[in-house]
Tab-separated table of C-alpha atoms in Angstrom:
chain	number	residue	atom	x	y	z
A	1	GLY	CA	88.528	67.102	72.418
A	2	ALA	CA	89.246	70.559	71.042
A	3	GLY	CA	92.604	72.129	71.828
A	4	VAL	CA	93.444	75.720	72.421
A	5	SER	CA	92.429	77.864	69.489
A	6	GLN	CA	93.615	81.357	68.521
A	7	SER	CA	92.463	83.877	66.000
A	8	PRO	CA	93.427	85.286	63.642
A	9	SER	CA	96.225	82.995	62.538
A	10	ASN	CA	97.899	85.898	60.846
A	11	LYS	CA	97.545	89.632	61.236
A	12	VAL	CA	99.237	92.334	59.233
A	13	THR	CA	98.796	95.893	60.467
A	14	GLU	CA	100.271	99.287	60.026
A	15	LYS	CA	102.429	100.944	62.686
A	16	GLY	CA	100.282	102.912	65.079
A	17	LYS	CA	97.139	100.821	64.710
A	18	ASP	CA	95.575	98.802	67.522
A	19	VAL	CA	95.158	95.053	67.246
A	20	GLU	CA	93.189	92.405	69.216
A	21	LEU	CA	94.229	88.811	69.400
A	22	ARG	CA	91.868	86.140	70.666
A	23	CYS	CA	92.412	82.921	72.582
A	24	ASP	CA	89.875	80.131	73.358
A	25	PRO	CA	91.321	77.834	76.011
A	26	ILE	CA	90.577	74.168	76.487
A	27	SER	CA	87.182	73.821	78.232
A	28	GLY	CA	87.580	73.384	81.957
A	29	HIS	CA	91.082	74.901	82.048
A	30	THR	CA	91.184	77.675	84.614
A	31	ALA	CA	94.679	78.922	83.943
A	32	LEU	CA	95.519	80.885	80.815
A	33	TYR	CA	98.881	82.260	79.682
A	34	TRP	CA	100.023	84.568	76.894
A	35	TYR	CA	103.556	84.297	75.495
A	36	ARG	CA	105.390	86.142	72.762
A	37	GLN	CA	107.933	84.558	70.406
A	38	ARG	CA	110.042	86.809	68.387
A	39	LEU	CA	111.822	85.481	65.305
A	40	GLY	CA	114.571	83.078	66.266
A	41	GLN	CA	113.899	83.500	69.978
A	42	GLY	CA	112.364	81.483	72.784
A	43	LEU	CA	109.015	82.301	74.262
A	44	GLU	CA	108.606	85.266	76.668
A	45	PHE	CA	105.873	85.178	79.279
A	46	LEU	CA	103.452	88.122	79.012
A	47	ILE	CA	100.434	87.595	81.298
A	48	TYR	CA	98.597	84.911	83.375
A	49	PHE	CA	95.007	84.503	84.379
A	50	GLN	CA	93.661	82.087	86.992
A	51	GLY	CA	89.967	82.091	87.631
A	52	ASN	CA	88.901	85.216	89.444
A	53	SER	CA	92.250	85.985	90.890
A	54	ALA	CA	94.120	89.105	89.859
A	55	PRO	CA	96.115	88.432	86.719
A	56	ASP	CA	99.921	88.324	86.758
A	57	LYS	CA	100.849	91.079	84.383
A	58	SER	CA	104.542	91.055	85.178
A	59	GLY	CA	105.646	90.112	81.675
A	60	LEU	CA	103.825	92.823	79.721
A	61	PRO	CA	106.531	94.850	77.938
A	62	SER	CA	104.741	98.231	78.010
A	63	ASP	CA	101.463	99.882	78.857
A	64	ARG	CA	100.469	99.530	75.232
A	65	PHE	CA	99.822	95.846	76.003
A	66	SER	CA	96.741	94.718	77.897
A	67	ALA	CA	94.658	91.581	78.207
A	68	GLU	CA	91.303	90.564	79.452
A	69	ARG	CA	89.615	87.320	80.285
A	70	THR	CA	85.947	86.698	80.986
A	71	GLY	CA	85.604	84.100	83.714
A	72	GLU	CA	87.298	80.928	82.605
A	73	SER	CA	86.694	81.380	78.920
A	74	VAL	CA	87.993	83.535	76.093
A	75	SER	CA	90.878	85.888	76.482
A	76	THR	CA	91.780	88.892	74.358
A	77	LEU	CA	95.284	90.425	74.120
A	78	THR	CA	95.230	94.006	72.873
A	79	ILE	CA	98.206	95.923	71.609
A	80	GLN	CA	97.660	99.665	71.164
A	81	ARG	CA	99.594	101.905	68.840
A	82	THR	CA	101.592	98.950	67.424
A	83	GLN	CA	105.297	99.292	66.741
A	84	GLN	CA	107.482	97.289	64.419
A	85	GLU	CA	109.150	95.610	67.413
A	86	ASP	CA	105.800	94.108	68.289
A	87	SER	CA	106.069	91.842	65.284
A	88	ALA	CA	106.181	88.312	66.657
A	89	VAL	CA	104.090	85.190	67.094
A	90	TYR	CA	101.747	85.482	70.094
A	91	LEU	CA	100.992	82.150	71.712
A	92	CYS	CA	98.261	81.317	74.185
A	93	ALA	CA	98.355	78.318	76.551
A	94	SER	CA	95.930	76.879	79.118
A	95	SER	CA	96.233	74.412	81.921
A	96	SER	CA	94.045	72.796	84.499
A	97	ARG	CA	93.429	73.823	88.094
A	98	LEU	CA	96.120	71.439	89.402
A	99	PRO	CA	98.960	73.196	91.220
A	100	VAL	CA	101.474	71.920	88.714
A	101	ASP	CA	100.383	70.923	85.290
A	102	GLU	CA	101.309	70.970	81.683
A	103	GLN	CA	100.369	73.909	79.528
A	104	PHE	CA	98.720	73.195	76.249
A	105	PHE	CA	99.582	75.659	73.532
A	106	GLY	CA	97.495	77.082	70.657
A	107	PRO	CA	98.865	77.481	67.180
A	108	GLY	CA	99.648	81.170	67.697
A	109	THR	CA	98.897	84.427	65.930
A	110	ARG	CA	101.590	85.759	63.656
A	111	LEU	CA	101.586	89.559	63.933
A	112	THR	CA	103.390	91.668	61.398
A	113	VAL	CA	103.614	95.383	61.909
A	114	LEU	CA	104.600	97.300	58.757
B	1	ALA	CA	116.817	85.503	88.386
B	2	GLN	CA	115.502	82.377	86.813
B	3	SER	CA	116.870	81.404	83.435
B	4	VAL	CA	117.238	78.568	81.003
B	5	THR	CA	120.207	78.109	78.674
B	6	GLN	CA	120.340	75.969	75.679
B	7	PRO	CA	123.958	76.140	74.555
B	8	ASP	CA	123.462	74.765	71.082
B	9	ILE	CA	121.519	76.963	68.727
B	10	HIS	CA	121.710	74.550	65.795
B	11	ILE	CA	122.561	70.892	65.655
B	12	THR	CA	122.799	68.603	62.620
B	13	VAL	CA	122.715	64.860	62.985
B	14	SER	CA	122.444	61.995	60.514
B	15	GLU	CA	119.268	59.929	60.428
B	16	GLY	CA	119.690	56.926	62.753
B	17	ALA	CA	122.334	58.612	64.883
B	18	SER	CA	121.890	59.375	68.538
B	19	LEU	CA	120.946	62.853	69.763
B	20	GLU	CA	121.516	64.835	72.937
B	21	LEU	CA	120.209	68.408	73.373
B	22	ARG	CA	121.575	70.311	76.315
B	23	CYS	CA	119.612	72.415	78.771
B	24	ASN	CA	120.850	74.162	81.913
B	25	TYR	CA	118.641	76.089	84.227
B	26	SER	CA	119.021	78.568	87.113
B	27	TYR	CA	116.292	78.399	89.670
B	28	GLY	CA	116.522	78.463	93.457
B	29	ALA	CA	113.557	76.241	94.289
B	30	THR	CA	112.505	72.783	93.121
B	31	PRO	CA	112.511	72.963	89.312
B	32	TYR	CA	109.640	71.728	87.201
B	33	LEU	CA	111.205	71.034	83.862
B	34	PHE	CA	109.727	70.597	80.404
B	35	TRP	CA	110.846	69.900	76.864
B	36	TYR	CA	108.610	71.142	74.047
B	37	VAL	CA	108.998	70.653	70.296
B	38	GLN	CA	107.842	73.012	67.597
B	39	SER	CA	107.639	71.899	64.018
B	40	PRO	CA	107.261	74.362	61.173
B	41	GLY	CA	103.717	75.688	61.064
B	42	GLN	CA	102.830	73.768	64.275
B	43	GLY	CA	102.187	74.790	67.761
B	44	LEU	CA	104.288	73.641	70.690
B	45	GLN	CA	103.934	70.025	71.722
B	46	LEU	CA	105.023	68.692	75.040
B	47	LEU	CA	107.692	65.915	74.760
B	48	LEU	CA	108.148	65.255	78.419
B	49	LYS	CA	108.188	66.759	81.877
B	50	TYR	CA	109.909	66.344	85.219
B	51	PHE	CA	108.027	67.169	88.416
B	52	SER	CA	109.579	64.824	90.976
B	53	GLY	CA	110.639	61.198	91.478
B	54	ASP	CA	112.708	59.239	89.013
B	55	THR	CA	115.261	61.575	87.437
B	56	LEU	CA	115.147	59.741	84.103
B	57	VAL	CA	111.824	60.599	82.402
B	58	GLN	CA	110.395	59.072	79.327
B	59	GLY	CA	108.404	61.017	76.780
B	60	ILE	CA	106.647	60.689	73.550
B	61	LYS	CA	108.318	59.900	70.213
B	62	GLY	CA	111.082	57.880	71.869
B	63	PHE	CA	112.586	60.838	73.695
B	64	GLU	CA	113.937	60.737	77.242
B	65	ALA	CA	115.514	63.333	79.524
B	66	GLU	CA	117.629	63.106	82.677
B	67	PHE	CA	117.410	65.584	85.548
B	68	LYS	CA	120.760	66.181	87.237
B	69	ARG	CA	120.354	68.532	90.190
B	70	SER	CA	124.124	68.745	90.817
B	71	GLN	CA	124.665	69.990	87.261
B	72	SER	CA	121.437	72.021	86.978
B	73	SER	CA	120.785	70.188	83.769
B	74	PHE	CA	117.935	68.496	82.005
B	75	ASN	CA	119.304	67.130	78.733
B	76	LEU	CA	117.084	65.546	76.141
B	77	ARG	CA	118.196	62.365	74.367
B	78	LYS	CA	117.000	60.036	71.652
B	79	PRO	CA	118.945	56.864	70.663
B	80	SER	CA	118.039	56.967	66.949
B	81	VAL	CA	116.832	60.128	65.216
B	82	HIS	CA	114.239	59.988	62.430
B	83	TRP	CA	113.917	62.533	59.632
B	84	SER	CA	110.596	63.635	61.164
B	85	ASP	CA	112.411	64.800	64.332
B	86	ALA	CA	113.723	67.866	62.481
B	87	ALA	CA	112.191	70.723	64.367
B	88	GLU	CA	112.936	73.363	67.064
B	89	TYR	CA	113.234	72.151	70.607
B	90	PHE	CA	112.636	74.228	73.741
B	91	CYS	CA	113.593	73.541	77.306
B	92	ALA	CA	111.551	75.372	79.932
B	93	VAL	CA	111.363	75.669	83.724
B	94	GLY	CA	107.973	76.212	85.380
B	95	LEU	CA	107.738	78.606	88.275
B	96	TYR	CA	105.308	77.288	90.857
B	97	GLY	CA	104.646	78.013	94.507
B	98	SER	CA	102.846	80.548	96.561
B	99	SER	CA	104.231	83.604	94.794
B	100	ASN	CA	104.485	82.079	91.382
B	101	THR	CA	101.922	81.362	88.752
B	102	GLY	CA	103.227	78.413	86.815
B	103	LYS	CA	104.611	80.591	84.041
B	104	LEU	CA	107.293	79.066	81.981
B	105	ILE	CA	110.759	80.366	81.386
B	106	PHE	CA	112.023	79.132	78.047
B	107	GLY	CA	115.448	78.715	76.622
B	108	GLN	CA	116.254	80.187	73.237
B	109	GLY	CA	115.680	76.874	71.496
B	110	THR	CA	117.798	74.434	69.504
B	111	THR	CA	117.088	73.793	65.858
B	112	LEU	CA	117.628	70.176	64.888
B	113	GLN	CA	118.408	69.364	61.276
B	114	VAL	CA	118.481	65.701	60.232
B	115	LYS	CA	120.600	64.558	57.341
B	116	PRO	CA	119.455	61.591	55.217
């Protein structure tokens, strides 16, 4: 079956512009996560969605970052007024309803802010 | 605070040699531990996971890892490395429970280079 997909695969933008990154989770997966991977670094948790529960936004680095998810489907991560330090690969992952389960990762969106 | 440490940023081994990648974690509750591999241009792929039970877990591609609670470690091993194993390896701890959401805390990663 299809895995997690993300679009675009690459995004180059100018400082100060807004960007939207999209994630399509695996069908039937209720949990969805966003992570950020800066060059040469490990992944940092950003935000988590689980069904209709309130999202866990504890990892968002500033109020310029926001995310939405419609039901148990697509999620969009929005970065407003991008800064150069926002340059990174943004990874999305999904997992099933089980209390403890593996996360399946998408290929990521590489964001470059000039 | 929860954390994961991978002490080796970069490791080089010869093809056919054995491999051990180190991972130490700091977490007060029962740890759920993972090793992921990231090849150039590829997404993260799960190698293996430890949730409970046998502390020696087998994964894909001939990898195994041993959970040692007394040492707070979850080291990854492979008896004979192949050139295709060259990649970046990430250890992670999953935060579960009533107040946690299953988010993963990752180490900084270890880059594996394989010499012919």
